[in-house]
């Protein structure tokens, strides 16, 4: 353990211009706006334009996060891109983003924890910086999930959207009051085939499509989320009532509400973007953080809990003094 601490200095977001409503989807798949809204809370999602890549989304969000911090690419030592939809099988999308940002120095790699990718990325950057591997990191969650959906499968294609969010994470100076206070990460690979792609480089030499046993994922989600949130609160000595903001992974409004109820959270403290963004996988938490910072809800000094759960299964939470 070290007494060093890191903090989130800024966040940034990028959403592709094209918005696809539930009504538009219902023209090509056997679904309805009513079903999607009732079961998930989703009204619309953003979809990347032809030729617009995960690295384009990620680089745009990273640029906005750096602009919001008033720093330049020369100030960054590490780029982590959490994604399930890399531009290519290799190299890492983080390396392509580095190139798009004009960065020749530092280190860059991708992180694959599906929807929990950003929470895993924050924990990874926190550890790297505290262990002396730099002063400042860009943690990006970027996805073009639209490219791996089976657009004939109504049980999955209505749920996801494209987008990117990024955070600048920085080593705090001694005495700094803000920072990442506690983190819990979990995985249980026995559940891998509840949410997966039916293809990949080693198995089929193809991309595959998203396959999900939605009800099974739903059944585990609330318990897994509340488990890590409770663990982080216990470790840091805070209670649920101390939170100013709860920024959950945005998969389904019913999961968010279920976790909030079980934790005894005031619903007014929960940041919800799933209605506008749908499930953007690793991008969902930084997109929600960006929305709440941009509209003035999350302010310096606030106590913020982020959490996510997804394929693997992976899940995790982090408590942050903003
Ligand atoms: O990021 C983490 C990963 N993902 C998640 O967290 C998702 C977790 N799961 C869920 O959010 C929900 O399970 C879903 C939204 C995927 C599904 O909601 P549900 O309430 O669990 O519905 P269900 O799967 O039990 O399906 C109910 C009915 C079925 O019809 P029958 O068998 O009752 O006749 C489905 O075929 O709804 C039908 N259905 C649809 N109907 C209209 C499934 N998808 C659709 C659709 N439109 N898009």
Short mmCIF file of N, CA, C and O in Angstrom, two decimals, residues 16-116:
data_model
loop_
_atom_site.label_atom_id
_atom_site.label_comp_id
_atom_site.label_asym_id
_atom_site.label_seq_id
_atom_site.Cartn_x
_atom_site.Cartn_y
_atom_site.Cartn_z
N UNK A 16 -21.62 10.16 -31.42
CA UNK A 16 -21.81 10.33 -32.87
C UNK A 16 -23.08 11.12 -33.15
O UNK A 16 -24.03 11.10 -32.36
N UNK A 17 -23.08 11.81 -34.29
CA UNK A 17 -24.20 12.72 -34.59
C UNK A 17 -25.53 12.00 -34.80
O UNK A 17 -26.58 12.50 -34.40
N UNK A 18 -25.47 10.80 -35.38
CA UNK A 18 -26.73 10.15 -35.76
C UNK A 18 -27.46 9.56 -34.55
O UNK A 18 -26.91 8.79 -33.79
N UNK A 19 -28.73 9.95 -34.40
CA UNK A 19 -29.57 9.45 -33.32
C UNK A 19 -30.61 8.51 -33.92
O UNK A 19 -31.28 8.88 -34.89
N UNK A 20 -30.73 7.33 -33.34
CA UNK A 20 -31.72 6.36 -33.82
C UNK A 20 -32.76 6.17 -32.71
O UNK A 20 -32.43 5.73 -31.60
N UNK A 21 -34.00 6.50 -33.03
CA UNK A 21 -35.07 6.38 -32.04
C UNK A 21 -35.61 4.95 -32.00
O UNK A 21 -35.37 4.16 -32.92
N UNK A 22 -36.35 4.65 -30.94
CA UNK A 22 -37.01 3.33 -30.87
C UNK A 22 -37.96 3.14 -32.05
O UNK A 22 -38.04 2.06 -32.63
N UNK A 23 -38.66 4.22 -32.40
CA UNK A 23 -39.62 4.13 -33.51
C UNK A 23 -38.91 3.73 -34.80
O UNK A 23 -39.42 2.93 -35.58
N UNK A 24 -37.73 4.32 -35.01
CA UNK A 24 -36.98 3.99 -36.24
C UNK A 24 -36.60 2.50 -36.24
O UNK A 24 -36.72 1.83 -37.27
N UNK A 25 -36.17 1.99 -35.10
CA UNK A 25 -35.81 0.56 -35.01
C UNK A 25 -37.01 -0.33 -35.28
O UNK A 25 -36.88 -1.38 -35.91
N UNK A 26 -38.16 0.10 -34.77
CA UNK A 26 -39.38 -0.71 -34.90
C UNK A 26 -39.82 -0.87 -36.36
O UNK A 26 -40.65 -1.72 -36.66
N UNK A 27 -39.23 -0.06 -37.25
CA UNK A 27 -39.56 -0.21 -38.68
C UNK A 27 -38.85 -1.42 -39.28
O UNK A 27 -39.27 -1.94 -40.31
N UNK A 28 -37.73 -1.85 -38.65
CA UNK A 28 -36.95 -2.95 -39.25
C UNK A 28 -36.91 -4.20 -38.36
O UNK A 28 -36.52 -5.26 -38.84
N UNK A 29 -37.22 -4.08 -37.08
CA UNK A 29 -37.23 -5.24 -36.17
C UNK A 29 -38.60 -5.32 -35.50
O UNK A 29 -39.27 -4.30 -35.33
N UNK A 30 -38.99 -6.56 -35.09
CA UNK A 30 -40.29 -6.76 -34.45
C UNK A 30 -40.22 -6.30 -32.99
O UNK A 30 -40.04 -7.10 -32.07
N UNK A 31 -40.33 -4.99 -32.80
CA UNK A 31 -40.28 -4.41 -31.46
C UNK A 31 -41.16 -3.16 -31.45
O UNK A 31 -41.78 -2.82 -32.45
N UNK A 32 -41.22 -2.49 -30.31
CA UNK A 32 -42.00 -1.25 -30.25
C UNK A 32 -41.36 -0.29 -29.26
O UNK A 32 -40.65 -0.72 -28.33
N UNK A 33 -41.64 0.97 -29.45
CA UNK A 33 -41.14 2.00 -28.52
C UNK A 33 -41.64 1.69 -27.11
O UNK A 33 -40.89 1.79 -26.14
N UNK A 34 -42.90 1.25 -27.03
CA UNK A 34 -43.49 0.96 -25.72
C UNK A 34 -42.73 -0.16 -24.99
O UNK A 34 -42.38 -0.03 -23.82
N UNK A 35 -42.43 -1.27 -25.71
CA UNK A 35 -41.72 -2.39 -25.08
C UNK A 35 -40.34 -1.92 -24.61
O UNK A 35 -39.94 -2.18 -23.47
N UNK A 36 -39.61 -1.24 -25.50
CA UNK A 36 -38.23 -0.87 -25.16
C UNK A 36 -38.23 0.08 -23.95
O UNK A 36 -37.45 -0.09 -23.01
N UNK A 37 -39.11 1.08 -23.98
CA UNK A 37 -39.14 2.03 -22.86
C UNK A 37 -39.53 1.36 -21.55
O UNK A 37 -38.92 1.60 -20.52
N UNK A 38 -40.58 0.51 -21.62
CA UNK A 38 -41.05 -0.16 -20.41
C UNK A 38 -40.01 -1.09 -19.81
O UNK A 38 -39.80 -1.10 -18.60
N UNK A 39 -39.33 -1.88 -20.67
CA UNK A 39 -38.40 -2.90 -20.16
C UNK A 39 -37.01 -2.37 -19.86
O UNK A 39 -36.25 -2.99 -19.13
N UNK A 40 -36.64 -1.22 -20.50
CA UNK A 40 -35.25 -0.77 -20.36
C UNK A 40 -35.10 0.72 -20.02
O UNK A 40 -34.03 1.12 -19.55
N UNK A 41 -36.10 1.53 -20.31
CA UNK A 41 -35.97 2.97 -20.12
C UNK A 41 -35.30 3.69 -21.28
O UNK A 41 -35.13 4.91 -21.27
N UNK A 42 -34.91 2.92 -22.31
CA UNK A 42 -34.20 3.52 -23.46
C UNK A 42 -35.21 4.17 -24.42
O UNK A 42 -36.23 3.58 -24.76
N UNK A 43 -34.89 5.40 -24.85
CA UNK A 43 -35.71 6.10 -25.85
C UNK A 43 -35.00 6.19 -27.19
O UNK A 43 -35.60 6.22 -28.25
N UNK A 44 -33.67 6.28 -27.13
CA UNK A 44 -32.87 6.48 -28.35
C UNK A 44 -31.44 6.07 -28.08
O UNK A 44 -31.04 5.86 -26.92
N UNK A 45 -30.64 5.95 -29.15
CA UNK A 45 -29.23 5.66 -29.02
C UNK A 45 -28.51 6.40 -30.15
O UNK A 45 -29.13 6.74 -31.18
N UNK A 46 -27.20 6.66 -29.97
CA UNK A 46 -26.37 7.26 -31.04
C UNK A 46 -25.67 6.12 -31.78
O UNK A 46 -25.26 5.13 -31.17
N UNK A 47 -25.53 6.30 -33.10
CA UNK A 47 -24.86 5.27 -33.91
C UNK A 47 -23.78 5.94 -34.76
O UNK A 47 -24.03 6.95 -35.43
N UNK A 48 -22.58 5.35 -34.73
CA UNK A 48 -21.44 5.93 -35.47
C UNK A 48 -21.70 5.91 -36.97
O UNK A 48 -22.33 4.99 -37.50
N UNK A 49 -21.18 6.93 -37.64
CA UNK A 49 -21.32 7.03 -39.11
C UNK A 49 -20.39 6.02 -39.77
O UNK A 49 -19.42 5.57 -39.17
N UNK A 50 -20.70 5.70 -41.02
CA UNK A 50 -19.82 4.80 -41.77
C UNK A 50 -18.41 5.40 -41.78
O UNK A 50 -18.24 6.60 -42.03
N UNK A 51 -17.43 4.59 -41.46
CA UNK A 51 -16.06 5.08 -41.46
C UNK A 51 -15.63 5.76 -40.17
O UNK A 51 -14.45 6.09 -40.00
N UNK A 52 -16.58 5.99 -39.28
CA UNK A 52 -16.24 6.60 -37.98
C UNK A 52 -15.88 5.45 -37.02
O UNK A 52 -16.71 4.58 -36.74
N UNK A 53 -14.65 5.45 -36.54
CA UNK A 53 -14.12 4.30 -35.80
C UNK A 53 -14.11 4.56 -34.30
O UNK A 53 -14.18 5.72 -33.84
N UNK A 54 -13.97 3.47 -33.55
CA UNK A 54 -13.86 3.58 -32.09
C UNK A 54 -12.75 4.56 -31.71
O UNK A 54 -12.90 5.37 -30.79
N UNK A 55 -11.63 4.51 -32.43
CA UNK A 55 -10.51 5.42 -32.12
C UNK A 55 -10.89 6.88 -32.37
O UNK A 55 -10.40 7.78 -31.67
N UNK A 56 -11.76 7.14 -33.37
CA UNK A 56 -12.20 8.52 -33.62
C UNK A 56 -13.04 9.03 -32.45
O UNK A 56 -12.87 10.16 -31.99
N UNK A 57 -13.95 8.17 -31.98
CA UNK A 57 -14.80 8.55 -30.85
C UNK A 57 -13.94 8.77 -29.61
O UNK A 57 -14.08 9.76 -28.89
N UNK A 58 -13.02 7.81 -29.37
CA UNK A 58 -12.17 7.87 -28.18
C UNK A 58 -11.25 9.09 -28.20
O UNK A 58 -11.08 9.77 -27.17
N UNK A 59 -10.67 9.38 -29.37
CA UNK A 59 -9.76 10.53 -29.47
C UNK A 59 -10.53 11.83 -29.23
O UNK A 59 -10.04 12.76 -28.57
N UNK A 60 -11.76 11.91 -29.75
CA UNK A 60 -12.56 13.13 -29.58
C UNK A 60 -12.91 13.34 -28.10
O UNK A 60 -12.82 14.47 -27.58
N UNK A 61 -13.30 12.26 -27.41
CA UNK A 61 -13.63 12.38 -25.98
C UNK A 61 -12.38 12.74 -25.18
O UNK A 61 -12.44 13.59 -24.27
N UNK A 62 -11.25 12.14 -25.54
CA UNK A 62 -9.99 12.42 -24.82
C UNK A 62 -9.58 13.88 -25.00
O UNK A 62 -9.16 14.55 -24.05
N UNK A 63 -9.75 14.38 -26.22
CA UNK A 63 -9.40 15.78 -26.51
C UNK A 63 -10.25 16.72 -25.64
O UNK A 63 -9.74 17.69 -25.07
N UNK A 64 -11.55 16.39 -25.54
CA UNK A 64 -12.44 17.24 -24.73
C UNK A 64 -12.07 17.17 -23.25
O UNK A 64 -12.12 18.18 -22.54
N UNK A 65 -11.68 15.98 -22.78
CA UNK A 65 -11.27 15.85 -21.38
C UNK A 65 -10.00 16.68 -21.13
O UNK A 65 -9.89 17.37 -20.10
N UNK A 66 -9.06 16.65 -22.07
CA UNK A 66 -7.83 17.44 -21.90
C UNK A 66 -8.14 18.94 -21.97
O UNK A 66 -7.60 19.72 -21.18
N UNK A 67 -9.03 19.33 -22.90
CA UNK A 67 -9.43 20.75 -22.98
C UNK A 67 -10.07 21.20 -21.66
O UNK A 67 -9.80 22.29 -21.17
N UNK A 68 -10.92 20.34 -21.10
CA UNK A 68 -11.60 20.70 -19.84
C UNK A 68 -10.63 20.81 -18.68
O UNK A 68 -10.91 21.49 -17.69
N UNK A 69 -9.48 20.11 -18.79
CA UNK A 69 -8.46 20.20 -17.74
C UNK A 69 -7.46 21.32 -18.03
O UNK A 69 -6.63 21.65 -17.18
N UNK A 70 -7.51 21.86 -19.25
CA UNK A 70 -6.54 22.89 -19.65
C UNK A 70 -5.14 22.32 -19.80
O UNK A 70 -4.15 22.99 -19.51
N UNK A 71 -5.06 21.06 -20.27
CA UNK A 71 -3.74 20.45 -20.47
C UNK A 71 -3.60 20.00 -21.93
O UNK A 71 -4.58 19.98 -22.68
N UNK A 72 -2.39 19.59 -22.27
CA UNK A 72 -2.12 19.16 -23.64
C UNK A 72 -1.62 17.72 -23.63
O UNK A 72 -1.29 17.19 -22.57
N UNK A 73 -1.51 17.14 -24.81
CA UNK A 73 -1.12 15.73 -24.90
C UNK A 73 0.28 15.51 -24.30
O UNK A 73 0.58 14.43 -23.78
N UNK A 74 1.13 16.54 -24.36
CA UNK A 74 2.47 16.42 -23.78
C UNK A 74 2.41 16.15 -22.28
O UNK A 74 3.37 15.63 -21.69
N UNK A 75 1.29 16.50 -21.65
CA UNK A 75 1.15 16.31 -20.19
C UNK A 75 0.72 14.90 -19.81
O UNK A 75 0.61 14.58 -18.63
N UNK A 76 0.39 14.07 -20.80
CA UNK A 76 -0.14 12.72 -20.52
C UNK A 76 0.99 11.68 -20.61
O UNK A 76 1.80 11.71 -21.54
N UNK A 77 1.01 10.76 -19.65
CA UNK A 77 2.04 9.71 -19.64
C UNK A 77 1.51 8.34 -20.05
O UNK A 77 2.28 7.45 -20.37
N UNK A 78 0.19 8.17 -19.98
CA UNK A 78 -0.39 6.84 -20.17
C UNK A 78 -1.77 6.96 -20.80
O UNK A 78 -2.56 7.80 -20.37
N UNK A 79 -2.05 6.13 -21.80
CA UNK A 79 -3.39 6.09 -22.40
C UNK A 79 -3.94 4.68 -22.26
O UNK A 79 -3.33 3.71 -22.74
N UNK A 80 -5.08 4.57 -21.58
CA UNK A 80 -5.76 3.28 -21.46
C UNK A 80 -7.10 3.42 -22.18
O UNK A 80 -7.87 4.32 -21.88
N UNK A 81 -7.35 2.53 -23.13
CA UNK A 81 -8.64 2.55 -23.80
C UNK A 81 -9.40 1.27 -23.44
O UNK A 81 -8.97 0.17 -23.79
N UNK A 82 -10.49 1.43 -22.73
CA UNK A 82 -11.37 0.30 -22.43
C UNK A 82 -12.35 0.17 -23.58
O UNK A 82 -13.10 1.10 -23.86
N UNK A 83 -12.31 -0.97 -24.24
CA UNK A 83 -13.22 -1.17 -25.38
C UNK A 83 -13.42 -2.66 -25.66
O UNK A 83 -12.53 -3.47 -25.41
N UNK A 84 -14.59 -2.97 -26.19
CA UNK A 84 -14.89 -4.31 -26.67
C UNK A 84 -14.96 -4.28 -28.19
O UNK A 84 -15.10 -5.32 -28.84
N UNK A 85 -14.87 -3.10 -28.76
CA UNK A 85 -15.01 -2.93 -30.21
C UNK A 85 -13.79 -2.16 -30.75
O UNK A 85 -13.93 -1.03 -31.24
N UNK A 86 -12.59 -2.77 -30.64
CA UNK A 86 -11.39 -2.10 -31.14
C UNK A 86 -11.47 -1.89 -32.65
O UNK A 86 -12.19 -2.60 -33.34
N UNK A 87 -10.70 -0.91 -33.15
CA UNK A 87 -10.66 -0.69 -34.61
C UNK A 87 -10.24 -1.98 -35.32
O UNK A 87 -10.80 -2.35 -36.35
N UNK A 88 -9.20 -2.62 -34.77
CA UNK A 88 -8.60 -3.81 -35.38
C UNK A 88 -8.33 -4.83 -34.27
O UNK A 88 -8.31 -4.46 -33.10
N UNK A 89 -8.09 -6.08 -34.65
CA UNK A 89 -7.73 -7.07 -33.62
C UNK A 89 -6.46 -6.61 -32.90
O UNK A 89 -6.35 -6.71 -31.69
N UNK A 90 -5.47 -6.14 -33.62
CA UNK A 90 -4.36 -5.40 -33.05
C UNK A 90 -3.87 -4.41 -34.08
O UNK A 90 -4.20 -4.58 -35.25
N UNK A 91 -3.15 -3.38 -33.74
CA UNK A 91 -2.69 -3.00 -32.41
C UNK A 91 -3.83 -2.46 -31.54
O UNK A 91 -4.97 -2.32 -32.01
N UNK A 92 -3.48 -2.12 -30.32
CA UNK A 92 -4.46 -1.57 -29.40
C UNK A 92 -5.06 -0.29 -29.96
O UNK A 92 -4.36 0.53 -30.56
N UNK A 93 -6.35 -0.11 -29.75
CA UNK A 93 -7.01 1.15 -30.15
C UNK A 93 -6.37 2.32 -29.40
O UNK A 93 -6.30 3.43 -29.92
N UNK A 94 -5.88 2.07 -28.19
CA UNK A 94 -5.21 3.13 -27.42
C UNK A 94 -4.00 3.67 -28.19
O UNK A 94 -3.71 4.87 -28.14
N UNK A 95 -3.30 2.78 -28.92
CA UNK A 95 -2.14 3.23 -29.70
C UNK A 95 -2.60 4.09 -30.88
O UNK A 95 -1.96 5.10 -31.22
N UNK A 96 -3.71 3.70 -31.50
CA UNK A 96 -4.24 4.48 -32.63
C UNK A 96 -4.70 5.85 -32.12
O UNK A 96 -4.48 6.89 -32.76
N UNK A 97 -5.33 5.86 -30.95
CA UNK A 97 -5.77 7.12 -30.35
C UNK A 97 -4.55 8.00 -30.06
O UNK A 97 -4.56 9.22 -30.33
N UNK A 98 -3.49 7.38 -29.55
CA UNK A 98 -2.24 8.11 -29.29
C UNK A 98 -1.80 8.82 -30.57
O UNK A 98 -1.47 10.01 -30.56
N UNK A 99 -1.80 8.08 -31.67
CA UNK A 99 -1.39 8.66 -32.96
C UNK A 99 -2.33 9.81 -33.36
O UNK A 99 -1.89 10.88 -33.77
N UNK A 100 -3.64 9.61 -33.17
CA UNK A 100 -4.60 10.65 -33.56
C UNK A 100 -4.47 11.90 -32.70
O UNK A 100 -4.84 12.99 -33.11
N UNK A 101 -3.95 11.73 -31.47
CA UNK A 101 -3.75 12.88 -30.60
C UNK A 101 -2.35 13.48 -30.75
O UNK A 101 -2.00 14.45 -30.08
N UNK A 102 -1.52 12.87 -31.62
CA UNK A 102 -0.17 13.39 -31.87
C UNK A 102 0.80 13.08 -30.74
O UNK A 102 1.72 13.85 -30.47
N UNK A 103 0.63 11.94 -30.09
CA UNK A 103 1.45 11.59 -28.92
C UNK A 103 2.49 10.54 -29.33
O UNK A 103 2.14 9.48 -29.83
N UNK A 104 3.77 10.85 -29.10
CA UNK A 104 4.85 9.91 -29.42
C UNK A 104 5.43 9.26 -28.18
O UNK A 104 6.19 8.32 -28.28
N UNK A 105 5.12 9.82 -27.04
CA UNK A 105 5.76 9.37 -25.79
C UNK A 105 4.80 8.52 -24.97
O UNK A 105 3.64 8.33 -25.34
N UNK A 106 5.25 8.08 -23.83
CA UNK A 106 4.39 7.41 -22.86
C UNK A 106 4.02 5.99 -23.26
O UNK A 106 4.64 5.40 -24.15
N UNK A 107 3.00 5.46 -22.59
CA UNK A 107 2.56 4.08 -22.82
C UNK A 107 1.09 4.07 -23.18
O UNK A 107 0.35 4.99 -22.81
N UNK A 108 0.67 3.02 -23.90
CA UNK A 108 -0.74 2.94 -24.31
C UNK A 108 -1.13 1.48 -24.45
O UNK A 108 -0.38 0.68 -25.02
N UNK A 109 -2.30 1.14 -23.92
CA UNK A 109 -2.81 -0.22 -24.11
C UNK A 109 -4.32 -0.23 -23.96
O UNK A 109 -4.90 0.67 -23.38
N UNK A 110 -4.93 -1.30 -24.49
CA UNK A 110 -6.37 -1.49 -24.35
C UNK A 110 -6.67 -2.36 -23.14
O UNK A 110 -5.82 -3.14 -22.70
N UNK A 111 -7.87 -2.21 -22.65
CA UNK A 111 -8.30 -2.98 -21.49
C UNK A 111 -9.67 -3.58 -21.84
O UNK A 111 -10.55 -2.86 -22.30
N UNK A 112 -9.80 -4.89 -21.64
CA UNK A 112 -11.04 -5.56 -22.03
C UNK A 112 -11.74 -6.10 -20.78
O UNK A 112 -11.37 -7.13 -20.24
N UNK A 113 -12.72 -5.36 -20.30
CA UNK A 113 -13.56 -5.84 -19.21
C UNK A 113 -15.02 -5.54 -19.57
O UNK A 113 -15.87 -5.36 -18.70
N UNK A 114 -15.28 -5.46 -20.86
CA UNK A 114 -16.61 -5.19 -21.43
C UNK A 114 -17.23 -3.96 -20.73
O UNK A 114 -16.57 -2.93 -20.63
N UNK A 115 -18.46 -4.09 -20.22
CA UNK A 115 -19.14 -2.90 -19.68
C UNK A 115 -18.45 -2.34 -18.43
O UNK A 115 -18.64 -1.18 -18.08
N UNK A 116 -17.64 -3.17 -17.76
CA UNK A 116 -16.93 -2.68 -16.57
C UNK A 116 -15.59 -2.04 -16.93
O UNK A 116 -14.81 -1.68 -16.04
#
